[in-house]
mmCIF file of C-alpha atoms and ligand atoms in Angstrom:
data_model
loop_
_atom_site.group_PDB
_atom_site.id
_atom_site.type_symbol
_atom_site.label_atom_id
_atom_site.label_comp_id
_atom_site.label_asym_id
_atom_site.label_seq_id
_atom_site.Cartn_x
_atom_site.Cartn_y
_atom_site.Cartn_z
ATOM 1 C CA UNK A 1 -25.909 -5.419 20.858
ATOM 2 C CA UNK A 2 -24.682 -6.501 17.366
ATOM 3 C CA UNK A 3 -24.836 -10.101 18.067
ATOM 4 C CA UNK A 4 -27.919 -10.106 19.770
ATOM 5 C CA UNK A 5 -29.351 -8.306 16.868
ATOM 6 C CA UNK A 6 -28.528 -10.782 14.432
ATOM 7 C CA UNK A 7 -30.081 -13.725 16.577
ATOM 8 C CA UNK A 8 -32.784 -11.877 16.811
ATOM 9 C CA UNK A 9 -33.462 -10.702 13.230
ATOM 10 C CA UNK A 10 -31.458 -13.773 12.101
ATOM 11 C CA UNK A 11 -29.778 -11.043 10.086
ATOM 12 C CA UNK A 12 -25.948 -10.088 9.537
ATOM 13 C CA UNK A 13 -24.485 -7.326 11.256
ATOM 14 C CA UNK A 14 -22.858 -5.077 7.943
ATOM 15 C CA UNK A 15 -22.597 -1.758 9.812
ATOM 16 C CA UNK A 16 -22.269 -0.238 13.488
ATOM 17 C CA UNK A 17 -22.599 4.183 12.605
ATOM 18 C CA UNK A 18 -22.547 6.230 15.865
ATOM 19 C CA UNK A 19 -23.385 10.221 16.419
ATOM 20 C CA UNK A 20 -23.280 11.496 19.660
ATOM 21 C CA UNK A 21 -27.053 10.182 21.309
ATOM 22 C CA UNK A 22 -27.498 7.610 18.263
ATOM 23 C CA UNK A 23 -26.315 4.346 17.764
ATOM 24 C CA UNK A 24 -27.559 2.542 14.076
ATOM 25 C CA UNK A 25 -26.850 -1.051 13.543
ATOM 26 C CA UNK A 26 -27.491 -2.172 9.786
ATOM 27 C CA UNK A 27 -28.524 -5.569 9.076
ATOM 28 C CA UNK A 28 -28.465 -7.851 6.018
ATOM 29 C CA UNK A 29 -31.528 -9.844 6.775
ATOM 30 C CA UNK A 30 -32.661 -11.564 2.849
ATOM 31 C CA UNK A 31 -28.569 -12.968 3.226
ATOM 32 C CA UNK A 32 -30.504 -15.993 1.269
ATOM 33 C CA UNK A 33 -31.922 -14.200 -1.442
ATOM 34 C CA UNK A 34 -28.641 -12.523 -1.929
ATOM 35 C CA UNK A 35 -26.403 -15.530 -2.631
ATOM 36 C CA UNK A 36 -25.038 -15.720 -5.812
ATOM 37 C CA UNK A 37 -23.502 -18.637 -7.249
ATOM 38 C CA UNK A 38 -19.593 -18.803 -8.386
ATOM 39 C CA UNK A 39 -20.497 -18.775 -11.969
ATOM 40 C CA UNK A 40 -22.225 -14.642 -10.910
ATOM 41 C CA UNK A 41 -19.436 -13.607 -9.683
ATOM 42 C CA UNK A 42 -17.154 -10.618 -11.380
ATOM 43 C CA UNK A 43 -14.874 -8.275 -11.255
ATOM 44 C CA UNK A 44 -15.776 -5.031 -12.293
ATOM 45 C CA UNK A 45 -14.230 -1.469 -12.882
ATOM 46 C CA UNK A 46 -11.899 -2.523 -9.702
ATOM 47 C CA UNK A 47 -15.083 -3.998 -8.135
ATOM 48 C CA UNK A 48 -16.414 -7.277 -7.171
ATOM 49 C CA UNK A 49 -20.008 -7.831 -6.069
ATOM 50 C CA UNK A 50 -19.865 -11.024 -3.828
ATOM 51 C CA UNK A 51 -23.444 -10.956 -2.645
ATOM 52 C CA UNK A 52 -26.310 -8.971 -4.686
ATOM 53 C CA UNK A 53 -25.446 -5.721 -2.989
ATOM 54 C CA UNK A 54 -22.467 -6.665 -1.401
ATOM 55 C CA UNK A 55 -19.318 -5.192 -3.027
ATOM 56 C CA UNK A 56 -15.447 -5.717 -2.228
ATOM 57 C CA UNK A 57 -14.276 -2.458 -4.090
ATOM 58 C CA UNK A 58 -10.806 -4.252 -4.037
ATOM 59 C CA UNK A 59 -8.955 -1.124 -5.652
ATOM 60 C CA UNK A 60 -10.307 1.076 -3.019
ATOM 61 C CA UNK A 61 -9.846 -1.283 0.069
ATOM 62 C CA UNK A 62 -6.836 -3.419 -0.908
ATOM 63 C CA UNK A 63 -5.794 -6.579 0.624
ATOM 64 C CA UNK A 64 -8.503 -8.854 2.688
ATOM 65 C CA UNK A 65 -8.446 -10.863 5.967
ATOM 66 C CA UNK A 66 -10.595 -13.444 5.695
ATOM 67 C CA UNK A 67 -11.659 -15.050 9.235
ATOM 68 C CA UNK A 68 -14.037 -17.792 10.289
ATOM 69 C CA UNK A 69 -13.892 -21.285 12.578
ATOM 70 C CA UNK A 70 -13.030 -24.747 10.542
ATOM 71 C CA UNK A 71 -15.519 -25.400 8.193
ATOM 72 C CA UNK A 72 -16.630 -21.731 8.005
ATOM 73 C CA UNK A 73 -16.522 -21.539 4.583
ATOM 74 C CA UNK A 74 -13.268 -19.670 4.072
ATOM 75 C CA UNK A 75 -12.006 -21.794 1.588
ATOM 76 C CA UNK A 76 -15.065 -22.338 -0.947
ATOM 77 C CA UNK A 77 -15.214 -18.130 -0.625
ATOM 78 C CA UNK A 78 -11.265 -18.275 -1.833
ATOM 79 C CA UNK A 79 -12.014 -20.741 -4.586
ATOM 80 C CA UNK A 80 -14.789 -17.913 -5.949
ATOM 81 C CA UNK A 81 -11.724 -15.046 -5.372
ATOM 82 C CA UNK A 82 -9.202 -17.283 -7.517
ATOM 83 C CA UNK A 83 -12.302 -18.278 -10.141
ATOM 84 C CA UNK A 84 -13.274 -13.920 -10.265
ATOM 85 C CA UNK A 85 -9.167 -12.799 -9.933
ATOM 86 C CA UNK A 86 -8.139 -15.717 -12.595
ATOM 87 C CA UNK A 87 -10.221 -14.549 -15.020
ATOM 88 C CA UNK A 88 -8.840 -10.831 -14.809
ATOM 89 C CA UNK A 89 -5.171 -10.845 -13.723
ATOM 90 C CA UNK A 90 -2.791 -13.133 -11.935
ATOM 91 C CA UNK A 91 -3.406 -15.291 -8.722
ATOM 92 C CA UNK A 92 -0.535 -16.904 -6.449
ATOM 93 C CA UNK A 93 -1.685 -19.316 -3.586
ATOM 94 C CA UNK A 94 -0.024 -20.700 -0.626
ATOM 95 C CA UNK A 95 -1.664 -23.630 0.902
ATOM 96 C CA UNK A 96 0.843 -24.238 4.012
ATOM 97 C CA UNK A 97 -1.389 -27.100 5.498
ATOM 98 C CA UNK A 98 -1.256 -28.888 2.587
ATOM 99 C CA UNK A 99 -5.274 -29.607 1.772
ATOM 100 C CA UNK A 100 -7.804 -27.854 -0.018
ATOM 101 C CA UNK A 101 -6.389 -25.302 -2.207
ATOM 102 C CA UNK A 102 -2.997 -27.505 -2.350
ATOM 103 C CA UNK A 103 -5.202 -29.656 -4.935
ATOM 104 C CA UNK A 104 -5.413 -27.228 -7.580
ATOM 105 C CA UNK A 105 -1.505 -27.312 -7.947
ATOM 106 C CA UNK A 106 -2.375 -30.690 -10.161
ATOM 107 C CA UNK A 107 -4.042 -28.353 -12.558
ATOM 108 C CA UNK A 108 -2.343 -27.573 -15.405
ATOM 109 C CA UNK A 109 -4.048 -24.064 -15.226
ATOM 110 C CA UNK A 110 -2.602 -23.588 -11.703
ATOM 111 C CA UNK A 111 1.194 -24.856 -12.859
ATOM 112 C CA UNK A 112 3.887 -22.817 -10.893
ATOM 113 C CA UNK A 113 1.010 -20.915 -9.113
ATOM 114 C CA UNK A 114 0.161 -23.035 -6.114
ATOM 115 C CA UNK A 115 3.265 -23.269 -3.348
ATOM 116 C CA UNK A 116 2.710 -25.053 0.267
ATOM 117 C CA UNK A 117 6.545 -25.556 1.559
ATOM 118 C CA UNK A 118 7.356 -23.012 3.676
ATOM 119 C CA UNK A 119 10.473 -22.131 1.603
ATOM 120 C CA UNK A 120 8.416 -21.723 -1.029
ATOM 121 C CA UNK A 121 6.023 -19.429 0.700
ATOM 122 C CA UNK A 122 8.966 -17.015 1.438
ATOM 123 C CA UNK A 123 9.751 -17.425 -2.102
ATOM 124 C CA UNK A 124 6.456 -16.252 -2.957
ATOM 125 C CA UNK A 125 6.525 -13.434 -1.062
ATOM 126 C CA UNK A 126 9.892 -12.112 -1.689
ATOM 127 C CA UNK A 127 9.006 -12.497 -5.633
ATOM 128 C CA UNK A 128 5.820 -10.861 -5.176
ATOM 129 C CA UNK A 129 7.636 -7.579 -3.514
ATOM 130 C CA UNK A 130 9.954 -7.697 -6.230
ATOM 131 C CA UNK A 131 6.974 -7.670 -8.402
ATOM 132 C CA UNK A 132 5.234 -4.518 -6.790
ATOM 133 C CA UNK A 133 9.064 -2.599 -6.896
ATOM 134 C CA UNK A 134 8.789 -3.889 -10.785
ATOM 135 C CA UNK A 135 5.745 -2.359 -11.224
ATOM 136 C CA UNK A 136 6.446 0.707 -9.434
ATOM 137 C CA UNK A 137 10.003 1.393 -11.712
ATOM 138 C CA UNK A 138 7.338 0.545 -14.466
ATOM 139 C CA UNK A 139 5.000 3.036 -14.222
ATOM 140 C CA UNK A 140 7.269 5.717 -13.138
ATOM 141 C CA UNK A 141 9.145 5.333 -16.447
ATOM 142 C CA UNK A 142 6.312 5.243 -18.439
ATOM 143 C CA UNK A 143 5.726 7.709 -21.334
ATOM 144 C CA UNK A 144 2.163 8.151 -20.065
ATOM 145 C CA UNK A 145 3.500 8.729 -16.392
ATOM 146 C CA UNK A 146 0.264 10.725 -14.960
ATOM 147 C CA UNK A 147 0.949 10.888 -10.752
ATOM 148 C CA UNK A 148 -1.632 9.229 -8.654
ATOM 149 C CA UNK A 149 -2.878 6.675 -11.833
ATOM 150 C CA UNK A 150 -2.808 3.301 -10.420
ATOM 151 C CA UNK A 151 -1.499 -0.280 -12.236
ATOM 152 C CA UNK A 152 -5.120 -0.641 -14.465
ATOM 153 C CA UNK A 153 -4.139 2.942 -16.134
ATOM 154 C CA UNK A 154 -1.171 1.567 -17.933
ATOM 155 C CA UNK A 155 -2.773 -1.288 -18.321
ATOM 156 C CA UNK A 156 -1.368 -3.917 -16.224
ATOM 157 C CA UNK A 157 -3.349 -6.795 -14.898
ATOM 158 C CA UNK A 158 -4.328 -7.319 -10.601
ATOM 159 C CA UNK A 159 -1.477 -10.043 -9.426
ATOM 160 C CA UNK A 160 -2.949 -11.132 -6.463
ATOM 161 C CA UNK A 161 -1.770 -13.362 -3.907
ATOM 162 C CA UNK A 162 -3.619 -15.271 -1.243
ATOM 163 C CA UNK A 163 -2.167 -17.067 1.637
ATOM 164 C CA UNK A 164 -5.101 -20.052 3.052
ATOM 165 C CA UNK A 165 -4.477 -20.943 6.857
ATOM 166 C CA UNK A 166 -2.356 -18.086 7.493
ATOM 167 C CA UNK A 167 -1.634 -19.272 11.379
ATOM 168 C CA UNK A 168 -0.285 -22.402 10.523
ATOM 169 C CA UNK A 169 2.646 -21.097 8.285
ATOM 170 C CA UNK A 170 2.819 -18.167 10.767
ATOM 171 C CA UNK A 171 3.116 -19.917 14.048
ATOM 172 C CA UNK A 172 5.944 -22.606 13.128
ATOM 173 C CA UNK A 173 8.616 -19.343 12.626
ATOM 174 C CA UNK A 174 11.417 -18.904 14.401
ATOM 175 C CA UNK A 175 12.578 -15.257 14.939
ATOM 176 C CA UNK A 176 14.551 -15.234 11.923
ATOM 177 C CA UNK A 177 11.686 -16.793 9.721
ATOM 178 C CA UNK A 178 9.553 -14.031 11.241
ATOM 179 C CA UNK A 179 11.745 -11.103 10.339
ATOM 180 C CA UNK A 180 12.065 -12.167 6.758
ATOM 181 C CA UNK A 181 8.167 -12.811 6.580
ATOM 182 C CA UNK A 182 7.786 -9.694 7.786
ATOM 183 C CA UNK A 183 10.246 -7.928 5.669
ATOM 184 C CA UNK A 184 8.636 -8.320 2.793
ATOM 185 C CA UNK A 185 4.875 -8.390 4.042
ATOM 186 C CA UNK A 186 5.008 -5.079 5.360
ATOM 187 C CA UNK A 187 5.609 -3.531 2.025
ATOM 188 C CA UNK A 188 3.578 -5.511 0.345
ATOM 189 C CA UNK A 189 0.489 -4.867 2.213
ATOM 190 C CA UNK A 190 1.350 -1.118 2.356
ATOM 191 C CA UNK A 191 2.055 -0.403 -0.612
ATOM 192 C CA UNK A 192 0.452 -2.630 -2.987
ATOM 193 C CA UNK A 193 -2.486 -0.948 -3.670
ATOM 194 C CA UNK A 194 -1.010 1.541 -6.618
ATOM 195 C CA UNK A 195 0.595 -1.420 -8.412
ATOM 196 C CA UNK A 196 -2.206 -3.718 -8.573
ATOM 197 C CA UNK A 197 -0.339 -5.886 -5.678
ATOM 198 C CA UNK A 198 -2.853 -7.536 -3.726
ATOM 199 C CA UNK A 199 -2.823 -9.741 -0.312
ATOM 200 C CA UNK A 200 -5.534 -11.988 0.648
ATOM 201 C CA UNK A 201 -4.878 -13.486 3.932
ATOM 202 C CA UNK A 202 -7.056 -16.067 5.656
ATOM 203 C CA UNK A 203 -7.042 -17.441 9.127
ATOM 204 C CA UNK A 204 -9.154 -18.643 11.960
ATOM 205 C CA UNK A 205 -8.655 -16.350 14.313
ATOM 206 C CA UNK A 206 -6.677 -13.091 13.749
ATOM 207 C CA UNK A 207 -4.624 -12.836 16.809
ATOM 208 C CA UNK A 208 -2.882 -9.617 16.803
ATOM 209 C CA UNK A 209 0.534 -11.891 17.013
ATOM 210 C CA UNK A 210 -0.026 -13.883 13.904
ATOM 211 C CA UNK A 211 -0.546 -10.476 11.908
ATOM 212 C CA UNK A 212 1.850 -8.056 13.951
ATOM 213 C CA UNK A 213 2.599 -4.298 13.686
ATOM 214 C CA UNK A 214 -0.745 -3.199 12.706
ATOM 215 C CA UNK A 215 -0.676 -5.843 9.403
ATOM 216 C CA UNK A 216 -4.117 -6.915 10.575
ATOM 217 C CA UNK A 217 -5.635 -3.607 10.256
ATOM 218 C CA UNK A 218 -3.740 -2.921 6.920
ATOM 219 C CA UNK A 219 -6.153 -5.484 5.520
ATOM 220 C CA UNK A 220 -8.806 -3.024 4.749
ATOM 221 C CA UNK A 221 -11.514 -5.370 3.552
ATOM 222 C CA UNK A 222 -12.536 -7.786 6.204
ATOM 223 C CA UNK A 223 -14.879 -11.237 5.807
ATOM 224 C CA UNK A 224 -15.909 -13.726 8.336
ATOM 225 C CA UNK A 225 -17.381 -16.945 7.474
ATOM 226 C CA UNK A 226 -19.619 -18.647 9.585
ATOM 227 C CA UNK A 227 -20.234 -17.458 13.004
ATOM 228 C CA UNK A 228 -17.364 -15.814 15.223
ATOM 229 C CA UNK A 229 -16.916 -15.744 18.378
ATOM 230 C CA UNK A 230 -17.548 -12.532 20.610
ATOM 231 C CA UNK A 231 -13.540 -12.320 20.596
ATOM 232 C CA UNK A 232 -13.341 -13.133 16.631
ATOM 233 C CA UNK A 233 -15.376 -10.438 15.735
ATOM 234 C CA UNK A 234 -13.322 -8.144 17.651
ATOM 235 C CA UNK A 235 -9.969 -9.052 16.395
ATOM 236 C CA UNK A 236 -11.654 -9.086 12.415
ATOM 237 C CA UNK A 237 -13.441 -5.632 12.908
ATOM 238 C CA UNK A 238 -11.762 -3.701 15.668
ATOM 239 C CA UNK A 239 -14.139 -3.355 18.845
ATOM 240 C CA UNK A 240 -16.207 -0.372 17.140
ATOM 241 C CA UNK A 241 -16.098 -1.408 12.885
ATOM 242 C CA UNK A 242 -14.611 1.420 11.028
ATOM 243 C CA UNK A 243 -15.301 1.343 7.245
ATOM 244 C CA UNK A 244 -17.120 -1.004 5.658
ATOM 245 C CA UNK A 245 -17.429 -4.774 6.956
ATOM 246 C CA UNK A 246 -18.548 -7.197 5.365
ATOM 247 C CA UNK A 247 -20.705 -10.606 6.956
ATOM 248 C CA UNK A 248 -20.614 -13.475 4.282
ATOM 249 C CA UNK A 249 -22.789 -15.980 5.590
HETATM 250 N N1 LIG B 1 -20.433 -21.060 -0.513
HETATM 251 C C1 LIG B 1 -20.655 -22.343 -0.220
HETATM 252 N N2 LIG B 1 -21.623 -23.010 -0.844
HETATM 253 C C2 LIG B 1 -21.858 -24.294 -0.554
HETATM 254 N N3 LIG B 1 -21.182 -25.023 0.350
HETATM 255 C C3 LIG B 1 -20.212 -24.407 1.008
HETATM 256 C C4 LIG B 1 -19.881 -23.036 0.756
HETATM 257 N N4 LIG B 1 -18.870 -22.683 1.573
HETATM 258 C C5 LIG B 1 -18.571 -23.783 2.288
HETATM 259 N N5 LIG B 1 -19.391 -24.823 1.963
HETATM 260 C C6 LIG B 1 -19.370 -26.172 2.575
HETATM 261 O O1 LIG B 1 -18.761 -26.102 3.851
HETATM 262 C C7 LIG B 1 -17.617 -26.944 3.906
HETATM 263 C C8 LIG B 1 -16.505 -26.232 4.653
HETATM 264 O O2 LIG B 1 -16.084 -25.108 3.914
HETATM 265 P P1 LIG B 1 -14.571 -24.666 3.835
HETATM 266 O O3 LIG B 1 -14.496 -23.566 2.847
HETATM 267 O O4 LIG B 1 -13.684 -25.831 3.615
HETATM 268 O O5 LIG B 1 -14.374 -24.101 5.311
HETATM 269 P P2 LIG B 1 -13.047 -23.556 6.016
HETATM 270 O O6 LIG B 1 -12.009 -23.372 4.963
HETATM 271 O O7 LIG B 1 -13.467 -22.277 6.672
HETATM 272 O O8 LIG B 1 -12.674 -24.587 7.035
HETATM 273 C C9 LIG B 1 -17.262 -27.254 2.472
HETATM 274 O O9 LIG B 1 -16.682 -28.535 2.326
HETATM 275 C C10 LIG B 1 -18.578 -27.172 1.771
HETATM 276 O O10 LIG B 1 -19.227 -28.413 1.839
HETATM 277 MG MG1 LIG B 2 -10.103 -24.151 4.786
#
């Protein structure tokens, strides 16, 4: 029913809630209205509103898969993620095909922070868990040591890291690639949350194999971009959506 829905109200499907007798689908329909342009968009109080009314509450729901055909628009939505995370803590990016986001490593801004070999993209990974366990040894020693404060309470910045095209660094592993991938991913996507360690993971279609042992559905905040296919949707939201989803069109 969802996608017939959304042709038919020319709307965007943000919420399926069933009780027994009662099915309510929610739908975005003034998606127009509710652009906002890249300059808008902040982070707030753990808290980014990407459309008017449309929040990622990124401390809340860590880590994002971000799906959607070529030419979606998954790209120009990670260039506003980089622009709102910049501007707050620290961004990584892996560009493993080499194009769009693989430009900004000529910035001086982006020095060091922009990796495409796939050497490099373990690199980036295995620093980044280090940088979580940091964190972790961090705020356990600290003076101010309070149990269940996350990374903002003593003050550190988000360090978030965002992998573009996810499938095509995935794909070209061989089984020892793939265990140390997922060595460190699992962790990282677990347990990043408390220390500020985020993963932002984009792809065209999340096959269960390119995101394996559940890693797909560790990535609590979901976005498509564009239209999906029947099959797309279900691999980004689960067949039923649980929590909130999110439709950027
Ligand atoms: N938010 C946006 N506002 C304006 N144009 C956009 C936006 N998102 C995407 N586009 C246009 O669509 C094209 C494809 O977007 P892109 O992000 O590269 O898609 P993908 O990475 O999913 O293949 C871009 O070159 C741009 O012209
Ligand atoms: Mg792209």
């Amino acid at each position: 029913m969802g996608s017939i829905l959304e042709e038919l109200f020319l709307g965007d499907l943000v919420e399926v809630d069933r009780v027994p007798m009662l099915v309510t689908y929610k739908l975005l329909l003034d998606t127009k209205d509710r652009r906002m342009s890249i300059r808008e968009v902040k982070a707030k109080d753990g808290s980014i509103e990407l459309m008017k009314g449309v929040f990622w509450d990124y401390d809340k729901m860590p880590n994002m898969l971000i799906s959607g055909g070529i030419g979606g628009g998954k790209t120009y939505f990670i260039y506003t993620l980089i622009k709102v995370f910049m501007e707050i803590g620290t961004v990584k990016i892996a560009d493993p095909k080499r194009s769009d986001l693989g430009v900004l490593a000529e910035l001086p801004a982006f020095k060091g922070h922009v990796v495409m070999e796939k050497e490099e993209i373990f690199r980036l990974l295995e620093d980044s868990l280090e940088m979580m366990i940091k964190r972790y040894k961090y705020m356990r020693e600290h003076e101010n040591y309070t149990m269940g404060k996350n990374y903002a309470f003593y003050k550190m910045p988000p360090y978030v890291v965002i992998v573009d095209e996810w499938a095509a660094f995935f794909t070209t592993l061989d089984y020892k690639e793939t265990e140390r991938v997922l060595k460190v991913l699992m962790p990282l996507i677990l347990q990043g949350r408390q220390a500020g360690v985020y993963m932002i993971i984009a792809l065209q279609r999340p096959d269960a194999q390119n995101l394996p042992n559940g890693l797909r559905d560790n990535l609590l905040a979901k976005a498509s971009l564009g239209r999906l296919s029947e099959l797309g949707y279900k691999m980004t939201y689960g067949v039923r959506p649980y929590g909130p989803v999110m439709i950027v069109c």
